Amino acid sequence: MALAKALEDLIRLFERFPGIGEKSARRMVLFLLQQPKSFSESLAECIAKCNSLLHPCSRCGNITDEDPCSICCDPFRDKSTICIVESVEDLITIEQAGIYNGLYFVLGSLYSPLDDEEIAPQVLERLVKRVSEEEVKEVILAFSPKVEGELTMNLISKIMEPLPVTVSRLSYGLPVGGSVSFADRTTLHAALEARTYIKRGEGRQ
Ligand SMILES: [Zn+2]
């Protein structure tokens, strides 16, 4: 049975969400269509509002409606520590676990030469500039324990080599092949507390 074109189009769009297959997309769309019209109108309005108001923080890459974001502007946060994460999702996970009080830097992707995935040179330049110019003492690499995470860790460690900062990484408490975003608070806390030092900074101790 051919579905109405508009219905088909909407299902295709929902299928693009991570972890959503055709069946789930269809269920979501049918649910949406069974709701009062006001529901889909609010949804469309919210999406449009997010599109126009939200943007990446120019300092850390967090999604924000002000610049710099509330984390970067918070006077009570430890400005000497920067936690480098793959995505905003990972940032939010660490933030919601309430285990860290420093600042962040979002890379946006991991280095994965096999998939032709590079980290944009301007992102790396921004990171080096920030670490050089601000009073950063420690950089914590908080990537998911998978091959791409390891490669990215090596890359960032090399880039940080000439800078007078300590470089550490989350310990192996996280399941190998797992993800920062799916780790529970206790595991994340343990991984952060038991972080391994890759390099000790000189001069900024
Ligand atoms: Zn920020």
mmCIF file of C-alpha atoms and ligand atoms in Angstrom:
data_model
loop_
_atom_site.group_PDB
_atom_site.id
_atom_site.type_symbol
_atom_site.label_atom_id
_atom_site.label_comp_id
_atom_site.label_asym_id
_atom_site.label_seq_id
_atom_site.Cartn_x
_atom_site.Cartn_y
_atom_site.Cartn_z
ATOM 1 C CA MET A 1 0.000 0.000 0.000
ATOM 2 C CA ALA A 2 1.416 3.357 -1.000
ATOM 3 C CA LEU A 3 1.314 5.923 1.777
ATOM 4 C CA ALA A 4 0.219 9.496 1.169
ATOM 5 C CA LYS A 5 3.237 11.475 -0.077
ATOM 6 C CA ALA A 6 3.154 13.963 2.854
ATOM 7 C CA LEU A 7 3.021 11.085 5.346
ATOM 8 C CA GLU A 8 5.891 9.298 3.611
ATOM 9 C CA ASP A 9 7.992 12.503 3.619
ATOM 10 C CA LEU A 10 7.453 13.032 7.355
ATOM 11 C CA ILE A 11 8.376 9.409 8.146
ATOM 12 C CA ARG A 12 11.585 9.764 6.086
ATOM 13 C CA LEU A 13 12.511 12.850 8.129
ATOM 14 C CA PHE A 14 11.923 11.067 11.454
ATOM 15 C CA GLU A 15 14.048 8.156 10.232
ATOM 16 C CA ARG A 16 17.027 10.493 10.230
ATOM 17 C CA PHE A 17 17.047 10.699 14.051
ATOM 18 C CA PRO A 18 19.799 8.582 15.630
ATOM 19 C CA GLY A 19 18.625 5.099 16.546
ATOM 20 C CA ILE A 20 15.241 5.480 14.837
ATOM 21 C CA GLY A 21 14.348 2.918 12.174
ATOM 22 C CA GLU A 22 11.432 2.940 9.757
ATOM 23 C CA LYS A 23 9.007 1.298 12.187
ATOM 24 C CA SER A 24 9.737 3.683 15.054
ATOM 25 C CA ALA A 25 9.590 6.658 12.693
ATOM 26 C CA ARG A 26 6.163 5.521 11.488
ATOM 27 C CA ARG A 27 4.932 5.115 15.064
ATOM 28 C CA MET A 28 6.114 8.589 16.007
ATOM 29 C CA VAL A 29 4.518 10.182 12.967
ATOM 30 C CA LEU A 30 1.217 8.377 13.507
ATOM 31 C CA PHE A 31 1.247 9.424 17.164
ATOM 32 C CA LEU A 32 1.865 13.011 16.091
ATOM 33 C CA LEU A 33 -1.007 12.954 13.630
ATOM 34 C CA GLN A 34 -3.375 11.607 16.281
ATOM 35 C CA GLN A 35 -2.671 14.531 18.622
ATOM 36 C CA PRO A 36 -4.630 17.777 18.550
ATOM 37 C CA LYS A 37 -3.305 20.134 15.845
ATOM 38 C CA SER A 38 -1.985 22.462 18.565
ATOM 39 C CA PHE A 39 0.621 19.826 19.497
ATOM 40 C CA SER A 40 2.300 19.744 16.079
ATOM 41 C CA GLU A 41 1.967 23.525 15.831
ATOM 42 C CA SER A 42 3.828 23.960 19.157
ATOM 43 C CA LEU A 43 6.416 21.429 18.052
ATOM 44 C CA ALA A 44 7.027 23.276 14.763
ATOM 45 C CA GLU A 45 7.154 26.595 16.621
ATOM 46 C CA CYS A 46 9.671 25.263 19.175
ATOM 47 C CA ILE A 47 11.909 23.883 16.429
ATOM 48 C CA ALA A 48 11.816 27.212 14.567
ATOM 49 C CA LYS A 49 12.602 29.087 17.812
ATOM 50 C CA CYS A 50 15.556 26.797 18.555
ATOM 51 C CA ASN A 51 16.828 27.279 14.996
ATOM 52 C CA SER A 52 16.749 31.042 15.270
ATOM 53 C CA LEU A 53 17.914 31.470 18.894
ATOM 54 C CA LEU A 54 20.467 28.745 19.468
ATOM 55 C CA HIS A 55 24.035 28.712 18.233
ATOM 56 C CA PRO A 56 27.362 27.253 19.350
ATOM 57 C CA CYS A 57 29.179 29.193 22.100
ATOM 58 C CA SER A 58 32.160 30.927 20.484
ATOM 59 C CA ARG A 59 34.450 29.813 23.320
ATOM 60 C CA CYS A 60 33.458 26.235 24.079
ATOM 61 C CA GLY A 61 31.041 25.082 21.384
ATOM 62 C CA ASN A 62 28.176 24.400 23.819
ATOM 63 C CA ILE A 63 24.700 25.080 22.392
ATOM 64 C CA THR A 64 23.512 28.387 23.794
ATOM 65 C CA ASP A 65 21.195 31.357 23.310
ATOM 66 C CA GLU A 66 23.800 33.783 24.672
ATOM 67 C CA ASP A 67 27.470 34.193 23.876
ATOM 68 C CA PRO A 68 29.612 33.130 25.658
ATOM 69 C CA CYS A 69 27.405 30.436 27.189
ATOM 70 C CA SER A 70 26.344 30.316 30.858
ATOM 71 C CA ILE A 71 29.102 27.795 31.693
ATOM 72 C CA CYS A 72 31.857 29.978 30.210
ATOM 73 C CA CYS A 73 30.441 33.044 32.027
ATOM 74 C CA ASP A 74 29.961 31.361 35.417
ATOM 75 C CA PRO A 75 32.341 33.089 37.877
ATOM 76 C CA PHE A 76 32.235 30.106 40.238
ATOM 77 C CA ARG A 77 33.701 27.649 37.760
ATOM 78 C CA ASP A 78 37.325 26.566 37.760
ATOM 79 C CA LYS A 79 38.785 28.320 34.735
ATOM 80 C CA SER A 80 42.103 26.501 34.988
ATOM 81 C CA THR A 81 40.647 23.200 33.771
ATOM 82 C CA ILE A 82 39.176 22.469 30.354
ATOM 83 C CA CYS A 83 37.422 19.192 29.625
ATOM 84 C CA ILE A 84 37.529 18.368 25.903
ATOM 85 C CA VAL A 85 34.533 16.371 24.688
ATOM 86 C CA GLU A 86 33.336 15.047 21.356
ATOM 87 C CA SER A 87 29.838 16.490 21.396
ATOM 88 C CA VAL A 88 27.404 18.754 23.203
ATOM 89 C CA GLU A 89 25.590 15.571 24.232
ATOM 90 C CA ASP A 90 28.711 14.431 26.119
ATOM 91 C CA LEU A 91 29.049 17.887 27.693
ATOM 92 C CA ILE A 92 25.454 17.740 28.951
ATOM 93 C CA THR A 93 25.972 14.202 30.311
ATOM 94 C CA ILE A 94 29.035 15.264 32.344
ATOM 95 C CA GLU A 95 27.293 18.460 33.402
ATOM 96 C CA GLN A 96 24.168 16.660 34.589
ATOM 97 C CA ALA A 97 26.246 14.142 36.518
ATOM 98 C CA GLY A 98 27.364 17.151 38.627
ATOM 99 C CA ILE A 99 30.910 15.819 38.938
ATOM 100 C CA TYR A 100 32.913 18.550 37.245
ATOM 101 C CA ASN A 101 33.274 22.269 37.823
ATOM 102 C CA GLY A 102 35.714 23.359 35.137
ATOM 103 C CA LEU A 103 35.112 24.600 31.608
ATOM 104 C CA TYR A 104 34.621 22.671 28.367
ATOM 105 C CA PHE A 105 35.666 22.541 24.757
ATOM 106 C CA VAL A 106 33.479 20.676 22.224
ATOM 107 C CA LEU A 107 35.353 19.219 19.246
ATOM 108 C CA GLY A 108 32.233 18.419 17.225
ATOM 109 C CA SER A 109 33.683 15.139 15.925
ATOM 110 C CA LEU A 110 36.404 12.611 16.596
ATOM 111 C CA TYR A 111 39.438 11.953 14.439
ATOM 112 C CA SER A 112 38.653 8.887 12.365
ATOM 113 C CA PRO A 113 40.934 8.522 9.318
ATOM 114 C CA LEU A 114 39.230 5.276 8.220
ATOM 115 C CA ASP A 115 35.915 7.110 7.807
ATOM 116 C CA ASP A 116 37.677 10.155 6.353
ATOM 117 C CA GLU A 117 36.604 12.117 9.414
ATOM 118 C CA GLU A 118 38.940 14.924 10.354
ATOM 119 C CA ILE A 119 38.561 17.496 13.088
ATOM 120 C CA ALA A 120 38.222 20.861 11.369
ATOM 121 C CA PRO A 121 41.606 22.691 11.508
ATOM 122 C CA GLN A 122 39.892 25.886 12.695
ATOM 123 C CA VAL A 123 38.477 23.987 15.720
ATOM 124 C CA LEU A 124 41.959 22.792 16.676
ATOM 125 C CA GLU A 125 43.347 26.308 16.162
ATOM 126 C CA ARG A 126 40.633 27.683 18.448
ATOM 127 C CA LEU A 127 41.549 25.089 21.092
ATOM 128 C CA VAL A 128 45.278 25.883 20.958
ATOM 129 C CA LYS A 129 44.556 29.626 21.097
ATOM 130 C CA ARG A 130 42.312 29.181 24.117
ATOM 131 C CA VAL A 131 44.757 26.991 26.024
ATOM 132 C CA SER A 132 47.645 29.341 25.189
ATOM 133 C CA GLU A 133 45.898 32.584 26.025
ATOM 134 C CA GLU A 134 43.848 31.626 29.067
ATOM 135 C CA GLU A 135 45.198 30.507 32.432
ATOM 136 C CA VAL A 136 44.591 26.843 31.683
ATOM 137 C CA LYS A 137 46.526 24.410 33.874
ATOM 138 C CA GLU A 138 44.919 21.110 32.902
ATOM 139 C CA VAL A 139 43.204 19.726 29.858
ATOM 140 C CA ILE A 140 41.095 16.598 30.458
ATOM 141 C CA LEU A 141 40.417 14.423 27.423
ATOM 142 C CA ALA A 142 36.983 12.881 27.915
ATOM 143 C CA PHE A 143 36.332 10.827 24.802
ATOM 144 C CA SER A 144 34.396 7.599 24.511
ATOM 145 C CA PRO A 145 36.682 4.558 24.843
ATOM 146 C CA LYS A 146 36.723 3.462 21.222
ATOM 147 C CA VAL A 147 39.315 3.554 18.438
ATOM 148 C CA GLU A 148 38.328 7.052 17.269
ATOM 149 C CA GLY A 149 38.533 8.288 20.873
ATOM 150 C CA GLU A 150 42.070 6.892 21.227
ATOM 151 C CA LEU A 151 43.183 8.415 17.911
ATOM 152 C CA THR A 152 41.732 11.782 18.898
ATOM 153 C CA MET A 153 43.430 11.573 22.281
ATOM 154 C CA ASN A 154 46.796 10.993 20.576
ATOM 155 C CA LEU A 155 46.150 13.879 18.206
ATOM 156 C CA ILE A 156 45.210 16.361 20.949
ATOM 157 C CA SER A 157 48.077 15.200 23.199
ATOM 158 C CA LYS A 158 50.508 15.904 20.353
ATOM 159 C CA ILE A 159 48.986 19.333 19.762
ATOM 160 C CA MET A 160 49.257 20.126 23.496
ATOM 161 C CA GLU A 161 52.901 18.978 23.632
ATOM 162 C CA PRO A 162 54.491 22.449 23.264
ATOM 163 C CA LEU A 163 51.999 24.091 25.666
ATOM 164 C CA PRO A 164 52.713 24.321 29.417
ATOM 165 C CA VAL A 165 49.610 22.390 30.487
ATOM 166 C CA THR A 166 48.905 19.064 32.151
ATOM 167 C CA VAL A 167 47.028 16.654 29.877
ATOM 168 C CA SER A 168 44.928 13.879 31.393
ATOM 169 C CA ARG A 169 42.363 11.385 30.160
ATOM 170 C CA LEU A 170 39.382 9.653 31.710
ATOM 171 C CA SER A 171 40.422 6.344 33.242
ATOM 172 C CA TYR A 172 39.376 3.023 31.763
ATOM 173 C CA GLY A 173 36.398 2.735 34.138
ATOM 174 C CA LEU A 174 34.230 3.380 31.105
ATOM 175 C CA PRO A 175 33.327 0.233 29.167
ATOM 176 C CA VAL A 176 35.510 -0.181 26.074
ATOM 177 C CA GLY A 177 33.460 0.540 22.960
ATOM 178 C CA GLY A 178 30.943 2.406 25.131
ATOM 179 C CA SER A 179 30.101 6.071 25.100
ATOM 180 C CA VAL A 180 30.461 9.005 27.480
ATOM 181 C CA SER A 181 26.826 9.878 26.848
ATOM 182 C CA PHE A 182 25.563 6.509 28.037
ATOM 183 C CA ALA A 183 27.742 6.272 31.137
ATOM 184 C CA ASP A 184 26.029 6.568 34.504
ATOM 185 C CA ARG A 185 27.032 9.192 37.054
ATOM 186 C CA THR A 186 29.031 6.813 39.270
ATOM 187 C CA THR A 187 31.072 5.433 36.371
ATOM 188 C CA LEU A 188 31.753 8.915 34.994
ATOM 189 C CA HIS A 189 32.742 10.174 38.421
ATOM 190 C CA ALA A 190 35.136 7.263 38.923
ATOM 191 C CA ALA A 191 36.609 7.764 35.436
ATOM 192 C CA LEU A 192 37.157 11.462 36.111
ATOM 193 C CA GLU A 193 38.601 10.992 39.609
ATOM 194 C CA ALA A 194 40.994 8.277 38.482
ATOM 195 C CA ARG A 195 42.026 10.089 35.315
ATOM 196 C CA THR A 196 45.426 9.170 33.925
ATOM 197 C CA TYR A 197 48.003 11.880 33.332
ATOM 198 C CA ILE A 198 49.442 11.822 29.828
ATOM 199 C CA LYS A 199 51.723 14.786 30.377
ATOM 200 C CA ARG A 200 52.479 17.074 33.328
ATOM 201 C CA GLY A 201 52.489 20.766 32.536
ATOM 202 C CA GLU A 202 55.419 22.891 33.566
ATOM 203 C CA GLY A 203 54.995 26.367 34.882
ATOM 204 C CA ARG A 204 51.258 26.362 35.376
ATOM 205 C CA GLN A 205 51.081 23.956 38.340
HETATM 206 ZN ZN ZN B 1 30.762 28.315 26.384
#
